[in-house]
Amino acid sequence: MCGIAGSVNCKLTKESIDLIHHRGPDSQALIEIEMGNNHLFFGHTRLSIQDLSEAGAQPMFTDCGNYCITFNGEIYNHKELRQRLSDVNFKGQSDTETILYYLKQFGIEGVKDFNGIFAFSFFDRAKGKLYLVRDWFGTKPLYYYLNGNKLLFSSEIKVILNNPEYKKDIDETALNSFLTFRYNPAPQTLYKDIKKLEAASYLEFNLDGTVKYTDYWPKVQKINNDITEEEALVEYRRLLDQSVKRQLLSDVPVGLLLSGGLDSAVLGKLMSEKASYQIKTFTVGFEGKGNYNELDDARITSQLINSEHHEIYMEKDTYMNYFYKSFFHTEEPIAEPTIPALYYLSNLASQHVKVVLSGQGADEPMAGYKRYKGEKFISDYRKILSMLPLSLASTLFPNNSTIDRGIYSAKFKDELDRFIAIYTLFTPDLKGKLYQGGLQDQIGMDQKFLFQKAFDRTDKNADSLSKLLFLDTRTMLPDNLLLFNDKLTMANSIENRVPYLDIDLVNYLETLPIHLKLKGQMGKYIHKKASEAWLPKSIIHRKKRGFETPVGDWFKSELSDSLTDLIDSSDSLSRKYFNVPFIKDMIQQHRTMKRDYKKQLFILLSLELWHSSFFKSDFSSQPADLQSVIG
């Protein structure tokens, strides 16, 4: 796992590569290639995991010198790919060297054969073409900036921001998208003209400045309604077992981020059966009881799988400081309150291992979230729900935003419109009260195009929930959860692998009928049923927690004060784009429990802290803690 950066006709400096040193502290390199009037730069920072020798160093060239790769990620099937190659004198055992020669022999279309997590650049000198490639589910990030025959790209945005070729500004269309969806779907970022490459796609940049985008998505999976439950269980167990075995491929020990729930427990059980060493597990807990503290549950799982267990406790002040420090690495606002906890936990893990597995990615393909039950209910009773006034939920259930969004989404007959409404946090009505200035022009703007391509890939004969699962797996997962998971584990030089997103496993899951995923009120049915072969039912049917945080409670006290201080600043983001008195009214309603605005307030706080980090100060030398920002 590494950091990559590069440019065409823009000078790339060592200082820029230093900004992503955390992604690869083991070694670092920067080279320049001249081709006529064109100058290409390729930079790399290395985290050594497979083939720890110098034979795995990058940027890497073929023997003929015509092909060059800078690679970030892991190719789990690279040994099988290597067997397909002929007449190659390999210098080492790295997956980077394997795919370099694989792409030379089979061309860029060979990426379809890769099973792994990756983002890389591949330069074909003879053809004058540079390819930027991102993996199947966008587990590894890749950003770029284009201006005529100039190109900048990197694993992280800060390399582009640091280049004098780029002039920093906020993309107001993307800001509106962020407030709608709580993240920016690819190719959007909040920085004007900086894009993120879409998952399962590659960009072809010719040295004359022409650009071509290509998707390499797998074919639409047709749902197999004839499969029996037992057949599905046997194959699911086989594929998940195979995925864990693949992802233990490493020349260093692999650990596990262990929550108190099922998904990571299953991984721990399978890891303990396959690893030749005692696995190390890592858990974070918060002050308080119940949903905020799953340390006890994680300890029970650790005892079951006989792991060397490490746990850490996160108090409010620690959380807030890590929240603020996170922005240097996330580079965009954070809408998921669990992100700082992951940053803190990966710091603990980095003291023991270089690689961890995590349970991320189990919910989207297998209907694990509450909203999937909601969509099933809305789909079945949409006509009745659509007749209810929008004010009903806020009147009867003022502290339940889920019901609010459910009634709002039921107003839409079109499936994609309804899915977008399910995601929507700031509705057009709320935006009308919040927005001011140039952002007001964004109210009511069509945002459907951001999801249309993914939606068009769904099986048109599938039920609506199966389509939503496909959409989430191809959009929200790569551009939100996986993006931040990568950045905040790599912030501590940790590689985070996700066995539930093995391409063979997900392709199979997408052929299964919905009743094997959501059965009655039980989400992830096939996963829970299959887990009976590995774990006791007491673990399988634990209440789902994830890494939950007490943010809603904190906004009833000090967090509200912090947000108020930030928006009152004369150079705040809110004073330019938002109605500050309305934000204060939201704060007051939340504090007095008239409305549950914790998600909206968290996003507004996140926006202000991001703005402070990247627009009000030099992001590379940001203050050490939150108190220095809010005074």
XYZ file of C-alpha atoms in Angstrom:
631
model
C 0.000 0.000 0.000
C 1.456 3.313 -1.016
C 0.934 6.865 -2.136
C 1.223 7.906 -5.767
C 1.451 11.268 -7.502
C 2.359 12.506 -10.941
C 2.041 15.220 -13.512
C 2.357 16.060 -17.171
C 3.822 19.464 -18.053
C 3.558 20.634 -14.423
C 6.636 20.400 -12.232
C 6.228 18.022 -9.306
C 8.547 18.602 -6.360
C 9.862 16.509 -3.502
C 7.987 18.813 -1.114
C 4.718 17.739 -2.735
C 5.576 14.060 -2.366
C 6.457 14.688 1.279
C 2.789 15.618 1.855
C 1.837 11.958 1.349
C 4.812 10.481 3.194
C 2.397 8.899 5.710
C 1.050 6.667 2.932
C 4.466 5.110 2.442
C 7.098 5.796 5.083
C 9.409 2.942 4.021
C 10.828 4.662 0.926
C 10.162 7.539 -1.449
C 11.074 8.379 -5.054
C 10.421 11.033 -7.711
C 11.475 10.771 -11.359
C 11.154 12.921 -14.484
C 10.691 11.672 -18.061
C 11.241 13.973 -21.053
C 9.472 13.275 -24.350
C 10.032 16.112 -26.794
C 8.295 19.162 -25.356
C 6.519 17.087 -22.721
C 7.752 16.575 -19.176
C 6.272 13.827 -17.028
C 6.836 13.379 -13.297
C 6.059 10.250 -11.290
C 6.280 10.152 -7.507
C 5.803 7.306 -5.064
C 5.883 6.643 -1.325
C 6.133 2.985 -0.317
C 4.582 0.955 2.486
C 6.295 -2.424 2.070
C 3.880 -5.351 2.461
C 4.621 -7.777 -0.385
C 8.246 -8.349 -1.402
C 9.989 -6.133 1.146
C 13.154 -5.978 -0.984
C 14.295 -3.201 -3.307
C 12.874 -5.251 -6.199
C 9.461 -3.828 -5.265
C 10.561 -0.179 -5.362
C 8.660 2.294 -7.550
C 8.219 3.958 -9.982
C 8.885 0.688 -11.795
C 9.862 0.176 -15.460
C 9.805 -2.858 -17.732
C 13.168 -4.103 -18.984
C 12.566 -2.408 -22.334
C 11.953 0.930 -20.629
C 8.750 1.618 -22.574
C 6.316 1.050 -19.710
C 6.225 2.637 -16.273
C 3.878 2.118 -13.321
C 3.233 3.812 -9.990
C 0.911 1.602 -7.989
C -1.064 1.867 -4.747
C -2.884 -1.194 -3.461
C -2.793 -4.961 -3.417
C -3.534 -7.517 -6.136
C -4.648 -10.646 -4.324
C -4.564 -12.885 -7.406
C -1.231 -11.655 -8.739
C 0.395 -15.080 -8.416
C -2.227 -16.548 -10.755
C -1.784 -13.601 -13.128
C 1.973 -14.150 -13.124
C 1.474 -17.713 -14.373
C -0.258 -16.372 -17.503
C 2.784 -14.346 -18.537
C 5.491 -15.644 -20.836
C 9.100 -14.606 -21.467
C 9.341 -12.344 -18.418
C 12.498 -12.224 -16.333
C 11.016 -11.176 -12.995
C 13.356 -9.450 -10.565
C 11.192 -9.953 -7.461
C 7.904 -11.228 -6.072
C 5.847 -8.015 -5.858
C 2.343 -7.659 -7.254
C 3.456 -4.352 -8.810
C 5.942 -6.117 -11.072
C 3.307 -8.708 -11.976
C 0.712 -6.206 -13.153
C 3.305 -4.029 -14.905
C 4.150 -6.896 -17.237
C 0.533 -8.053 -17.356
C -0.536 -4.650 -18.679
C 2.346 -4.668 -21.133
C 1.234 -8.040 -22.522
C -2.567 -7.668 -22.406
C -3.031 -3.901 -22.558
C -5.037 -1.692 -20.233
C -8.069 -3.986 -20.606
C -6.114 -6.473 -18.523
C -7.264 -4.552 -15.444
C -10.510 -6.534 -15.649
C -8.567 -9.593 -14.480
C -7.338 -7.938 -11.279
C -8.793 -9.018 -7.946
C -7.747 -6.452 -5.395
C -7.766 -2.875 -4.202
C -5.798 -0.440 -6.320
C -5.235 2.948 -7.876
C -2.340 3.369 -10.280
C -0.820 5.220 -13.201
C 0.477 3.284 -16.191
C 2.550 5.041 -18.852
C 2.949 3.595 -22.353
C 5.876 5.551 -23.748
C 5.629 4.163 -27.276
C 2.006 5.298 -27.656
C 2.389 8.495 -25.633
C -0.501 7.487 -23.380
C -0.850 7.777 -19.617
C -3.593 5.797 -17.875
C -5.057 6.495 -14.438
C -6.980 3.520 -13.034
C -9.196 3.001 -9.960
C -10.358 -0.367 -8.570
C -13.744 -2.095 -8.757
C -15.294 -0.438 -5.691
C -13.052 2.592 -5.317
C -11.331 1.251 -2.219
C -8.256 3.293 -3.146
C -8.697 7.000 -3.980
C -7.312 8.802 -7.014
C -7.698 12.513 -7.828
C -6.764 14.558 -10.878
C -6.720 18.084 -12.309
C -6.763 18.771 -16.058
C -5.915 22.000 -17.877
C -5.233 21.613 -21.601
C -2.112 19.487 -22.028
C -1.379 19.681 -18.304
C -2.324 16.998 -15.806
C -1.850 16.585 -12.062
C -2.858 13.423 -10.189
C -2.399 11.952 -6.732
C -3.729 9.574 -4.101
C -4.569 12.676 -2.076
C -5.852 16.136 -2.995
C -3.184 18.031 -1.059
C -0.529 17.272 -3.675
C -2.644 19.085 -6.273
C -3.471 21.939 -3.891
C 0.235 22.439 -3.256
C 1.038 22.888 -6.959
C 1.163 26.487 -8.265
C -0.615 25.311 -11.425
C -3.838 24.942 -9.406
C -5.772 27.949 -8.051
C -7.845 26.918 -5.044
C -11.581 27.629 -4.985
C -14.827 26.030 -3.756
C -17.122 24.281 -6.229
C -20.602 25.549 -5.276
C -22.362 22.789 -7.218
C -20.385 20.210 -5.251
C -21.116 22.054 -1.993
C -24.820 21.693 -2.714
C -24.322 17.974 -3.445
C -22.474 17.499 -0.175
C -25.305 19.078 1.800
C -27.804 16.866 -0.025
C -26.040 13.502 0.157
C -23.459 14.000 2.949
C -20.675 13.209 0.472
C -19.694 14.075 -3.089
C -20.360 11.377 -5.704
C -17.549 10.989 -8.249
C -16.286 12.830 -10.135
C -17.125 15.740 -7.816
C -14.929 17.137 -5.065
C -15.485 20.368 -3.139
C -12.466 21.882 -4.902
C -13.287 23.515 -8.207
C -11.834 21.578 -11.169
C -10.302 18.809 -9.030
C -12.013 15.505 -9.801
C -11.914 12.051 -8.323
C -11.738 9.139 -10.714
C -14.839 6.975 -10.626
C -14.613 3.416 -9.327
C -14.110 0.709 -11.978
C -12.897 3.190 -14.570
C -9.751 4.549 -16.143
C -8.713 7.841 -17.682
C -6.579 7.812 -20.829
C -4.471 10.970 -21.200
C -2.686 11.520 -24.494
C 0.303 13.832 -24.573
C -1.522 16.124 -27.006
C -4.004 16.839 -24.203
C -6.906 14.699 -25.423
C -8.660 12.670 -22.740
C -10.869 9.581 -22.828
C -12.806 7.978 -19.965
C -13.650 4.255 -19.941
C -15.680 2.151 -17.505
C -14.714 -1.466 -16.979
C -17.708 -2.377 -14.789
C -18.676 -6.056 -14.782
C -21.710 -7.097 -16.766
C -25.097 -6.602 -15.143
C -25.757 -9.572 -12.861
C -29.107 -11.223 -13.554
C -30.944 -12.301 -10.414
C -31.254 -16.079 -10.059
C -34.718 -16.625 -8.586
C -34.380 -20.405 -8.883
C -31.539 -20.824 -6.399
C -32.331 -22.577 -3.121
C -31.319 -21.171 0.241
C -28.989 -24.098 0.911
C -27.236 -23.675 -2.449
C -26.772 -19.978 -1.750
C -25.371 -20.622 1.727
C -22.809 -23.153 0.499
C -21.507 -20.835 -2.212
C -21.523 -17.757 0.036
C -19.447 -19.547 2.674
C -17.002 -20.741 0.017
C -16.544 -17.289 -1.503
C -16.148 -15.461 1.812
C -13.677 -18.075 3.023
C -11.759 -17.685 -0.243
C -11.774 -13.892 0.095
C -10.299 -13.954 3.604
C -7.644 -16.437 2.485
C -6.735 -14.169 -0.446
C -6.556 -11.070 1.701
C -4.219 -12.635 4.237
C -1.610 -12.537 1.439
C 1.212 -10.505 2.989
C 4.857 -10.697 3.982
C 3.944 -9.033 7.302
C 1.293 -10.051 9.900
C -2.323 -8.965 9.330
C -4.534 -7.636 12.160
C -8.272 -6.967 12.492
C -10.357 -3.897 13.364
C -12.836 -5.574 15.684
C -16.188 -4.015 16.538
C -18.675 -5.710 18.827
C -20.750 -6.862 15.877
C -21.051 -9.800 13.527
C -19.134 -8.731 10.434
C -15.701 -8.338 12.003
C -16.335 -11.351 14.274
C -16.779 -13.605 11.219
C -13.558 -12.264 9.719
C -11.754 -12.877 12.999
C -12.962 -16.460 13.134
C -11.856 -17.175 9.559
C -8.525 -15.398 10.080
C -7.793 -17.385 13.236
C -8.301 -20.617 11.293
C -5.984 -19.622 8.434
C -3.208 -17.471 9.882
C 0.005 -19.123 11.051
C 0.238 -16.611 13.907
C -2.034 -15.305 16.670
C -3.956 -12.428 15.121
C -4.077 -9.031 16.797
C -7.431 -7.275 17.189
C -8.198 -3.606 17.879
C -11.337 -1.958 19.303
C -12.373 1.585 20.282
C -15.052 2.540 22.822
C -16.656 5.787 24.011
C -17.631 7.185 27.362
C -21.098 6.019 28.339
C -23.017 2.779 28.034
C -25.159 1.006 25.463
C -24.665 1.886 21.797
C -21.581 3.995 22.490
C -19.468 1.298 24.083
C -18.946 -2.098 22.495
C -15.739 -2.974 24.289
C -17.403 -5.768 26.281
C -18.799 -7.407 23.129
C -15.435 -7.162 21.371
C -13.692 -8.797 24.329
C -16.054 -11.771 24.138
C -15.330 -12.170 20.423
C -11.599 -11.854 21.029
C -11.725 -14.672 23.577
C -13.634 -16.850 21.118
C -11.091 -16.400 18.326
C -8.109 -16.362 20.717
C -6.730 -13.049 19.477
C -4.173 -10.757 21.086
C -6.633 -7.998 21.889
C -5.955 -4.267 22.160
C -8.572 -1.685 23.069
C -8.675 2.046 23.514
C -11.123 4.416 25.153
C -12.066 7.739 23.520
C -13.245 10.655 25.627
C -15.011 13.700 24.208
C -11.968 16.010 24.177
C -9.875 13.354 22.457
C -12.641 12.774 19.920
C -12.889 16.473 19.079
C -9.145 16.903 18.650
C -8.946 13.856 16.393
C -11.992 15.144 14.532
C -10.145 18.358 13.756
C -6.851 16.621 12.957
C -8.714 14.326 10.551
C -9.238 17.092 8.019
C -5.597 17.177 6.947
C -6.118 13.612 5.757
C -9.761 13.568 4.631
C -9.215 16.881 2.762
C -12.975 17.296 2.543
C -15.719 17.667 5.178
C -16.722 14.617 7.189
C -20.367 13.581 7.512
C -19.770 10.303 9.337
C -19.209 10.851 13.094
C -17.332 7.542 13.330
C -14.435 8.772 11.174
C -12.371 10.349 14.010
C -12.753 7.116 15.987
C -11.292 5.171 13.058
C -8.380 7.614 12.918
C -7.750 7.105 16.630
C -8.108 3.332 16.413
C -5.778 2.992 13.427
C -3.181 4.946 15.387
C -3.329 2.202 18.014
C -3.177 -0.542 15.373
C -0.154 1.055 13.676
C 1.911 0.367 16.783
C 1.476 -3.376 16.169
C 0.751 -4.150 12.482
C 0.988 -2.735 8.965
C -2.146 -4.410 7.597
C -5.672 -4.845 8.983
C -8.881 -6.388 7.734
C -12.186 -4.659 8.506
C -15.880 -5.455 8.121
C -16.598 -2.493 5.856
C -18.711 -3.366 2.818
C -20.956 -6.085 4.253
C -24.058 -3.907 4.608
C -24.508 -2.481 1.108
C -24.639 -5.718 -0.948
C -26.651 -7.592 1.719
C -29.208 -5.019 2.966
C -27.703 -4.401 6.387
C -28.841 -0.819 6.984
C -32.178 0.319 8.396
C -32.888 2.365 5.281
C -33.190 -0.837 3.255
C -36.086 -1.988 5.420
C -37.520 1.484 4.929
C -37.240 1.305 1.145
C -38.969 -2.081 1.113
C -41.798 -0.630 3.184
C -42.008 2.525 1.053
C -41.990 0.501 -2.163
C -44.849 -1.685 -0.892
C -46.971 1.182 0.482
C -45.820 4.177 -1.552
C -49.268 5.249 -2.759
C -50.583 5.527 0.792
C -47.435 7.162 2.171
C -47.290 9.686 -0.667
C -50.628 11.126 0.448
C -49.308 12.003 3.920
C -48.291 15.649 4.442
C -44.579 16.282 4.929
C -45.327 18.099 8.164
C -46.816 14.955 9.734
C -43.522 13.306 10.653
C -41.975 16.459 12.114
C -45.129 17.043 14.173
C -45.648 13.509 15.481
C -42.000 12.385 15.533
C -39.868 15.539 15.959
C -36.796 13.543 16.982
C -36.970 10.903 14.244
C -35.455 12.183 11.003
C -35.742 8.691 9.468
C -39.551 8.902 9.347
C -39.214 12.431 7.983
C -37.082 11.232 5.060
C -39.321 8.216 4.510
C -42.434 10.320 3.920
C -40.434 12.744 1.774
C -39.053 9.953 -0.444
C -42.492 8.342 -0.856
C -43.574 11.419 -2.832
C -41.433 10.264 -5.764
C -42.779 7.642 -8.156
C -39.574 7.310 -10.181
C -37.211 4.813 -8.522
C -34.017 6.823 -8.908
C -35.728 10.006 -7.703
C -36.925 8.084 -4.652
C -33.473 6.666 -3.943
C -31.994 10.158 -4.105
C -34.696 11.374 -1.724
C -33.757 8.591 0.712
C -30.182 9.917 0.750
C -31.287 13.541 1.108
C -30.430 15.207 4.410
C -31.002 18.866 3.585
C -34.276 18.842 1.637
C -35.142 21.681 -0.790
C -37.360 23.169 1.931
C -34.519 23.133 4.454
C -32.087 24.512 1.879
C -34.507 27.371 1.203
C -34.151 28.423 4.842
C -30.404 27.746 5.039
C -28.899 28.973 1.759
C -27.983 32.525 0.883
C -25.877 34.259 -1.748
C -24.755 32.306 -4.805
C -25.710 29.000 -3.237
C -29.404 29.880 -3.510
C -29.147 29.251 -7.257
C -28.387 25.590 -6.469
C -31.741 24.923 -4.756
C -33.765 22.550 -6.885
C -30.860 21.839 -9.262
C -31.002 18.399 -10.872
C -28.571 16.042 -9.134
C -29.877 12.881 -10.746
C -27.041 12.806 -13.278
C -24.584 11.930 -10.510
C -26.240 8.520 -10.094
C -27.751 7.889 -13.520
C -24.849 5.910 -14.959
C -24.757 3.522 -11.996
C -28.536 3.172 -11.991
C -28.535 2.334 -15.703
C -26.288 -0.648 -14.891
C -28.898 -2.293 -12.671
C -30.970 -5.262 -13.784
C -34.117 -3.608 -15.115
C -36.197 -6.632 -14.083
C -34.951 -6.523 -10.496
C -37.011 -5.311 -7.541
C -36.404 -1.759 -6.332
C -34.439 -2.774 -3.236
C -31.963 -4.845 -5.262
C -31.414 -1.777 -7.439
C -30.798 0.389 -4.372
C -28.237 -2.089 -3.021
C -26.417 -2.033 -6.358
C -26.477 1.765 -6.411
C -25.124 2.094 -2.872
C -22.341 -0.395 -3.557
C -21.255 1.541 -6.663
C -21.654 5.141 -5.397
C -21.978 5.827 -1.671
C -19.535 3.101 -0.680
C -16.578 4.130 -2.898
C -17.004 7.885 -2.611
C -17.824 8.117 1.077
C -17.140 5.235 3.466
C -14.271 3.532 1.635
C -12.669 6.862 0.773
C -12.397 7.963 4.389
C -11.519 4.460 5.595
C -8.515 4.488 3.304
C -7.382 7.987 4.175
C -7.589 7.648 7.950
C -5.919 4.268 8.138
C -3.231 5.366 5.689
C -2.808 8.499 7.832
C -1.220 6.067 10.285
C 0.545 4.029 7.575
C -1.925 1.147 7.868
C -3.359 -0.809 4.942
C -7.079 -1.513 5.408
C -8.389 -4.512 3.438
C -12.096 -5.251 2.964
C -12.885 -8.970 2.389
C -16.639 -8.398 2.005
C -15.896 -6.463 -1.192
C -14.020 -9.201 -2.991
C -15.185 -8.790 -6.599
C -16.123 -12.477 -6.981
C -18.135 -12.379 -3.750
C -20.048 -9.191 -4.616
C -20.763 -10.363 -8.158
C -22.283 -13.510 -6.681
C -24.330 -11.671 -4.051
C -25.859 -9.510 -6.755
C -27.360 -12.608 -8.386
C -29.267 -13.569 -5.228
C -32.965 -12.734 -4.808
C -33.799 -10.085 -2.236
C -35.491 -12.504 0.194
C -32.079 -14.046 0.883
C -30.790 -10.629 1.965
C -33.788 -9.071 3.721
C -36.093 -11.657 5.279
C -38.909 -10.042 7.213
C -37.101 -7.482 9.365
C -33.770 -9.329 9.282
C -31.182 -7.656 7.082
C -28.092 -9.549 5.875
C -30.076 -12.765 6.236
C -27.737 -14.950 4.175
C -24.735 -13.610 6.061
C -26.274 -14.318 9.459
C -27.488 -17.750 8.417
C -24.099 -18.664 6.947
C -22.371 -17.449 10.111
C -24.040 -20.203 12.131
C -21.279 -22.453 10.800
C -18.659 -20.216 12.426
C -20.088 -18.403 15.458
C -22.585 -18.867 18.327
C -26.017 -17.279 17.885
C -25.359 -14.915 20.800
C -22.812 -13.112 18.613
C -24.727 -13.470 15.348
C -27.831 -11.745 16.694
C -26.217 -8.989 18.735
C -27.721 -5.555 18.179
C -25.950 -3.815 15.299
C -23.818 -0.943 16.583
C -20.931 -0.223 14.235
C -18.636 2.433 15.724
C -21.421 4.632 17.093
C -20.662 7.959 18.808
C -22.495 10.211 21.309
C -22.394 13.226 18.943
C -26.144 13.861 19.246
C -25.788 14.244 23.005
C -22.704 16.434 22.667
C -24.595 18.860 20.413
C -26.905 19.544 23.353
C -23.966 21.159 25.146
C -20.381 22.106 24.210
C -20.480 21.131 20.534
C -23.273 23.608 19.906
C -21.159 26.309 21.526
C -18.213 25.395 19.284
C -20.353 25.592 16.153
C -21.800 28.939 17.243
C -18.303 30.370 17.753
C -17.228 29.207 14.305
C -20.231 30.554 12.366
C -20.002 33.899 14.179
C -16.488 34.439 12.840
C -16.381 37.244 10.263
C -14.625 35.011 7.700
C -16.639 31.840 8.296
C -17.953 29.719 5.453
C -21.452 30.083 6.885
C -21.446 33.872 6.606
C -20.791 33.564 2.871
C -23.222 30.766 2.027
C -25.702 30.246 4.887
C -28.350 32.001 6.938
C -26.546 32.167 10.295
C -29.669 33.000 12.383
C -31.356 29.880 10.960
C -28.379 27.719 11.994
C -28.645 29.140 15.496
C -32.348 28.297 15.478
C -31.480 24.697 14.493
C -29.006 24.561 17.377
C -31.620 25.801 19.820
C -34.253 23.336 18.593
C -31.790 20.471 18.970
C -30.675 21.549 22.450
C -34.262 21.737 23.660
C -35.104 18.399 21.922
C -37.768 19.962 19.713
C -36.029 18.520 16.621
C -33.215 16.054 16.059
C -30.724 18.017 13.972
C -27.548 16.180 15.023
C -26.708 15.064 11.469
C -27.251 18.510 9.962
C -25.317 20.261 12.740
C -22.447 17.786 12.487
C -22.159 18.529 8.769
C -22.207 22.299 9.316
C -19.525 21.972 12.000
C -17.509 19.746 9.684
C -17.747 22.291 6.859
C -16.476 25.075 9.101
C -13.525 23.054 10.381
C -12.624 21.938 6.854
C -12.817 25.550 5.664
C -10.579 26.639 8.553
C -8.051 23.943 7.670
C -7.812 24.482 3.920
C -8.954 28.039 3.159
C -8.261 30.142 6.255
C -4.791 28.774 6.936
C -1.904 26.888 5.364
C -3.259 23.329 5.411
C 0.225 21.837 5.684
C 0.827 23.557 9.033
C -2.604 23.545 10.621
C -3.092 24.190 14.366
C -2.504 21.229 16.625
C -5.920 21.112 18.286
C -9.495 22.297 17.990
C -9.237 24.876 20.779
C -6.778 26.914 18.723
C -9.436 27.252 16.006
C -12.492 28.086 18.085
C -10.586 30.164 20.621
